Coordinates of C-alpha atoms in Angstrom, one line a residue:
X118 CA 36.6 -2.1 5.0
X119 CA 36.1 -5.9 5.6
X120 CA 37.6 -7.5 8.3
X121 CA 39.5 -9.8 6.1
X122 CA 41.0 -6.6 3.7
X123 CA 42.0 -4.6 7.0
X124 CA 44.1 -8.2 8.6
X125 CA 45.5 -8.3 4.7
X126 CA 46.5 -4.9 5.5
X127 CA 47.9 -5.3 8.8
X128 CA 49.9 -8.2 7.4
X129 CA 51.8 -6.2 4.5
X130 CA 52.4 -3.4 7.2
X131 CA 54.1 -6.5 9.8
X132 CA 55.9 -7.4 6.6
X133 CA 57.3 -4.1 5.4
X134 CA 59.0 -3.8 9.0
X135 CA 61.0 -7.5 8.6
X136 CA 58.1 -9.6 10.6
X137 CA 56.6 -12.8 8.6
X138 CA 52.6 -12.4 8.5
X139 CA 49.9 -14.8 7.6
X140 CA 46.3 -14.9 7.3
X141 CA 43.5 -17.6 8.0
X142 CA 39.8 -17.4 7.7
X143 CA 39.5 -19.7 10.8
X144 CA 41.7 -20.7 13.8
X145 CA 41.6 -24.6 12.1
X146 CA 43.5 -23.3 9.1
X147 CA 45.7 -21.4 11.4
X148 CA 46.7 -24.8 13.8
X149 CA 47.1 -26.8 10.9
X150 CA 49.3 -24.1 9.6
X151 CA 51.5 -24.1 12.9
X152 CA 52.0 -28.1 12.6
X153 CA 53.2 -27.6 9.4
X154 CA 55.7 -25.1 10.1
X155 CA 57.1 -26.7 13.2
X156 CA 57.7 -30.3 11.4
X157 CA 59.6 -32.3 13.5
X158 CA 59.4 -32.8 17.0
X159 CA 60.4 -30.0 19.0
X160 CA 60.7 -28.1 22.1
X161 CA 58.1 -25.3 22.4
X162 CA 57.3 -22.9 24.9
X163 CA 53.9 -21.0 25.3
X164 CA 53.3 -17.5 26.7
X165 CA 49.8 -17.1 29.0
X166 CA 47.2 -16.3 26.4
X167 CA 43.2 -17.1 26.5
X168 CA 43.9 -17.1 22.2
X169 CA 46.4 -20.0 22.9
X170 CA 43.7 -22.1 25.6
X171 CA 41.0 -21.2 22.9
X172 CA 43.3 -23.0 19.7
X173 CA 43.8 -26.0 22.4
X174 CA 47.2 -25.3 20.7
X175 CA 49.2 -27.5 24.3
X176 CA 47.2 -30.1 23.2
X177 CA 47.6 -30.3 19.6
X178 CA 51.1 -30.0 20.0
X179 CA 51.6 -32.7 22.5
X180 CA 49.4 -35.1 20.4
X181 CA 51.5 -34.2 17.7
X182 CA 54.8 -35.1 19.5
X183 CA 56.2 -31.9 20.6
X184 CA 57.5 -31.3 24.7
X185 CA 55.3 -28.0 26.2
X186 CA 56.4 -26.1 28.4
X187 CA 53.3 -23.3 29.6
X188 CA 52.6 -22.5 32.9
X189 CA 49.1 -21.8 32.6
X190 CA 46.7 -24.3 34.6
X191 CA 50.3 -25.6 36.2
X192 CA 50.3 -25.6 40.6
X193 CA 51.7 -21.8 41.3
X194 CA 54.6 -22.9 42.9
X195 CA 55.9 -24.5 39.3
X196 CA 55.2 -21.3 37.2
X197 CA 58.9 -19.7 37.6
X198 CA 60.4 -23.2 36.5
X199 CA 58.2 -23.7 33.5
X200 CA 58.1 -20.0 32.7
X201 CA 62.3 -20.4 32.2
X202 CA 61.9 -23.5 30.5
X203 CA 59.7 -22.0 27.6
X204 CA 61.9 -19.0 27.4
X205 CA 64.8 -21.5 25.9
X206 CA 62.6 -23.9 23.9
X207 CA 63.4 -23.9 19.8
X208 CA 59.9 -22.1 19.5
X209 CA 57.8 -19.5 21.2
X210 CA 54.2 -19.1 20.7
X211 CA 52.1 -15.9 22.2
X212 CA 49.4 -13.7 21.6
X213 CA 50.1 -9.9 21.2
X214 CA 47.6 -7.1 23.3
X215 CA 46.8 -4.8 20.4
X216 CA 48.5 -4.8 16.9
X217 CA 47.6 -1.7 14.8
X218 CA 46.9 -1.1 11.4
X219 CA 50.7 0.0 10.3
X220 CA 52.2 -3.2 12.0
X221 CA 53.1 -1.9 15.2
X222 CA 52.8 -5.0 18.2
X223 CA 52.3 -3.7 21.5
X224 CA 52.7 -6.6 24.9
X225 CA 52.3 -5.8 28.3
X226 CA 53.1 -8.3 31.0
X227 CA 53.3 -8.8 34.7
X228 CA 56.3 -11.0 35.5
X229 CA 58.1 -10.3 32.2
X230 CA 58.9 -14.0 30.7
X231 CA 56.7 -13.2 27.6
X232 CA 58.4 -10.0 26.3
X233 CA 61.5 -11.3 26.9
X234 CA 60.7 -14.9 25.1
X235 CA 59.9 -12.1 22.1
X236 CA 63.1 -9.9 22.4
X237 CA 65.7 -12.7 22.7
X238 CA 65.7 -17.0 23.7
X239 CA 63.8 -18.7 21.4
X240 CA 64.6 -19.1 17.2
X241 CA 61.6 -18.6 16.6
X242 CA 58.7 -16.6 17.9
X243 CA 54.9 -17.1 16.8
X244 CA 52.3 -14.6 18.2
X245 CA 48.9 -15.8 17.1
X246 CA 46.2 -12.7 16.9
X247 CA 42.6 -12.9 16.3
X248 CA 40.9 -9.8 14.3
X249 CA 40.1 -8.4 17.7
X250 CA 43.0 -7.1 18.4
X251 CA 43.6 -5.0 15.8
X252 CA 43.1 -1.2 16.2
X253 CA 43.2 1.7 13.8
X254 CA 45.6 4.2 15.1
X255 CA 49.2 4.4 16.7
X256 CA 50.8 3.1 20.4
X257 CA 48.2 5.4 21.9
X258 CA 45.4 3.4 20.6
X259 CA 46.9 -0.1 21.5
X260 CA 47.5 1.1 25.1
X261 CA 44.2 2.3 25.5
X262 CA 42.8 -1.4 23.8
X263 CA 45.1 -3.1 26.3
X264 CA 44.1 -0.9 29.7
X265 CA 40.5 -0.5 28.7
X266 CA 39.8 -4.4 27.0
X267 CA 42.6 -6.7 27.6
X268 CA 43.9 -5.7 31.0
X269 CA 40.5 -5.9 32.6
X270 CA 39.0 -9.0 31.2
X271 CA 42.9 -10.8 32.0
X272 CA 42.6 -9.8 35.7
X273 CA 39.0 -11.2 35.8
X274 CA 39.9 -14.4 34.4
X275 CA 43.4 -14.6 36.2
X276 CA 40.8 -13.9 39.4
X277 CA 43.3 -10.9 40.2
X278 CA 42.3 -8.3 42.8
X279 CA 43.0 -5.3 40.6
X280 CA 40.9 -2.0 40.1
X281 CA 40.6 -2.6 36.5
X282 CA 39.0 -6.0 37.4
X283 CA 36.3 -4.9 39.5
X284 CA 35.3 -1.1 37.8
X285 CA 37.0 -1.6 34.4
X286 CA 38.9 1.5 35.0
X287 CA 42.9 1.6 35.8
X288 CA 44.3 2.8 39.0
X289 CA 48.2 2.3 39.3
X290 CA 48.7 3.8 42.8
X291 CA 45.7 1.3 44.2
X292 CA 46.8 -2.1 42.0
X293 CA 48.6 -4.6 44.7
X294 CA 48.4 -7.4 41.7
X295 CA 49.7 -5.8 38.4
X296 CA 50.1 -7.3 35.3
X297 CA 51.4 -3.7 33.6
X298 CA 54.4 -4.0 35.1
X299 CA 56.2 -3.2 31.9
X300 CA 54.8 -2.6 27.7
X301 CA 56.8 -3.9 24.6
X302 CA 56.5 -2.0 21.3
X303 CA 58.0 -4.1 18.7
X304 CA 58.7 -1.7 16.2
X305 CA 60.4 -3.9 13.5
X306 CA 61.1 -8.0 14.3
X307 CA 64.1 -8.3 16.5
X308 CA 67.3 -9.1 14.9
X309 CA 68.9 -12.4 14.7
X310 CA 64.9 -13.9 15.6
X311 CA 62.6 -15.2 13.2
X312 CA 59.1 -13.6 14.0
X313 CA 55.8 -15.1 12.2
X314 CA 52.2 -13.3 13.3
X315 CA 49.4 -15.4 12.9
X316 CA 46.0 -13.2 11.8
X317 CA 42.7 -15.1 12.1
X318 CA 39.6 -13.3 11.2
X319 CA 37.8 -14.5 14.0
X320 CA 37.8 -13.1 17.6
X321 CA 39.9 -14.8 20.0
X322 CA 41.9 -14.2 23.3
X323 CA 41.4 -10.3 25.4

């Protein structure tokens, strides 16, 4: 199947269970889409992603007039403050760990603020997901992506002492620094939420 067919695919499964999806060739298309859809100046918070940092998305938005709130590349001791701040801006944007091929989005996260921005907060959630990310299979599949891929190559870049970050391999009872605190399966969009994925047929993000 061609990458593009299998992200069409993915979309109509994110749409049969109440999520909006749209597909772009390229992550241009897909920033250009986001500025559209946001319109008028705003207040938007950002998740950690590497997919987010790679779109340059805190940048375009500021140039664009919008107020940021992301933590990421913030001093430490401001994280908690800006993580709370996102959590009530209009919008939300993310990545997701592993979205399989029946529309199923699985999250993990450390401190929390992300899978909560996606359960309740914000309007409007936007979880932008390159072609990477996308695995054949059930929850099984996108927990094994996440622990084996994601989880790994996070912890290296987050400079985390983990066991996953220095073998590749997870090890709960010897992790001092984890970010699996706690997994999201979104089986359908949450109610009362308006939830858009963003598929780009290019890889991005862990």
């Amino acid at each position: 199947m061609l990458m593009n067919e299998q992200l069409e695919k993915v979309a109509s499964a994110l749409r049969r269970r109440g999520f909006e999806a749209v597909v772009f060739d390229t992550r241009e298309q897909a920033v250009a889409h986001i500025l559209r859809e946001l319109g008028s100046a705003q207040e938007v918070g950002m998740g950690g992603s590497a997919t987010l940092a790679q779109l340059k998305l805190d940048a375009v938005l500021r140039e664009a007039g919008h107020t940021v709130h992301w933590h990421q590349g913030a001093p430490k001791e401001e994280g908690p403050a800006i993580r709370r701040a996102a959590m009530c801006a209009q919008s939300y944007f993310a990545s997701a760990n592993a979205v399989t091929e029946d529309g199923l989005i699985v999250q993990i996260d450390g401190t929390g603020n992300r899978v909560a921005a996606l359960c309740f907060g914000p309007s409007a959630v936007y979880l932008v997901v390159g072609r990477n990310k996308i695995v054949e299979g059930g929850y099984q599949q996108a927990v094994r992506r996440i622990k084996q891929v994601a989880c790994p190559l996070n912890a290296r870049r987050l400079h985390l002492d983990t066991p996953c970050a220095s073998t590749g391999s997870c090890d709960v009872s010897a992790c001092k620094h984890s970010m699996c605190h706690m997994f999201l399966a979104l089986e359908g969009a949450p109610g009362g939420k308006r939830t858009q994925v963003i598929l780009i047929d290019e890889d991005l993000g862990f």
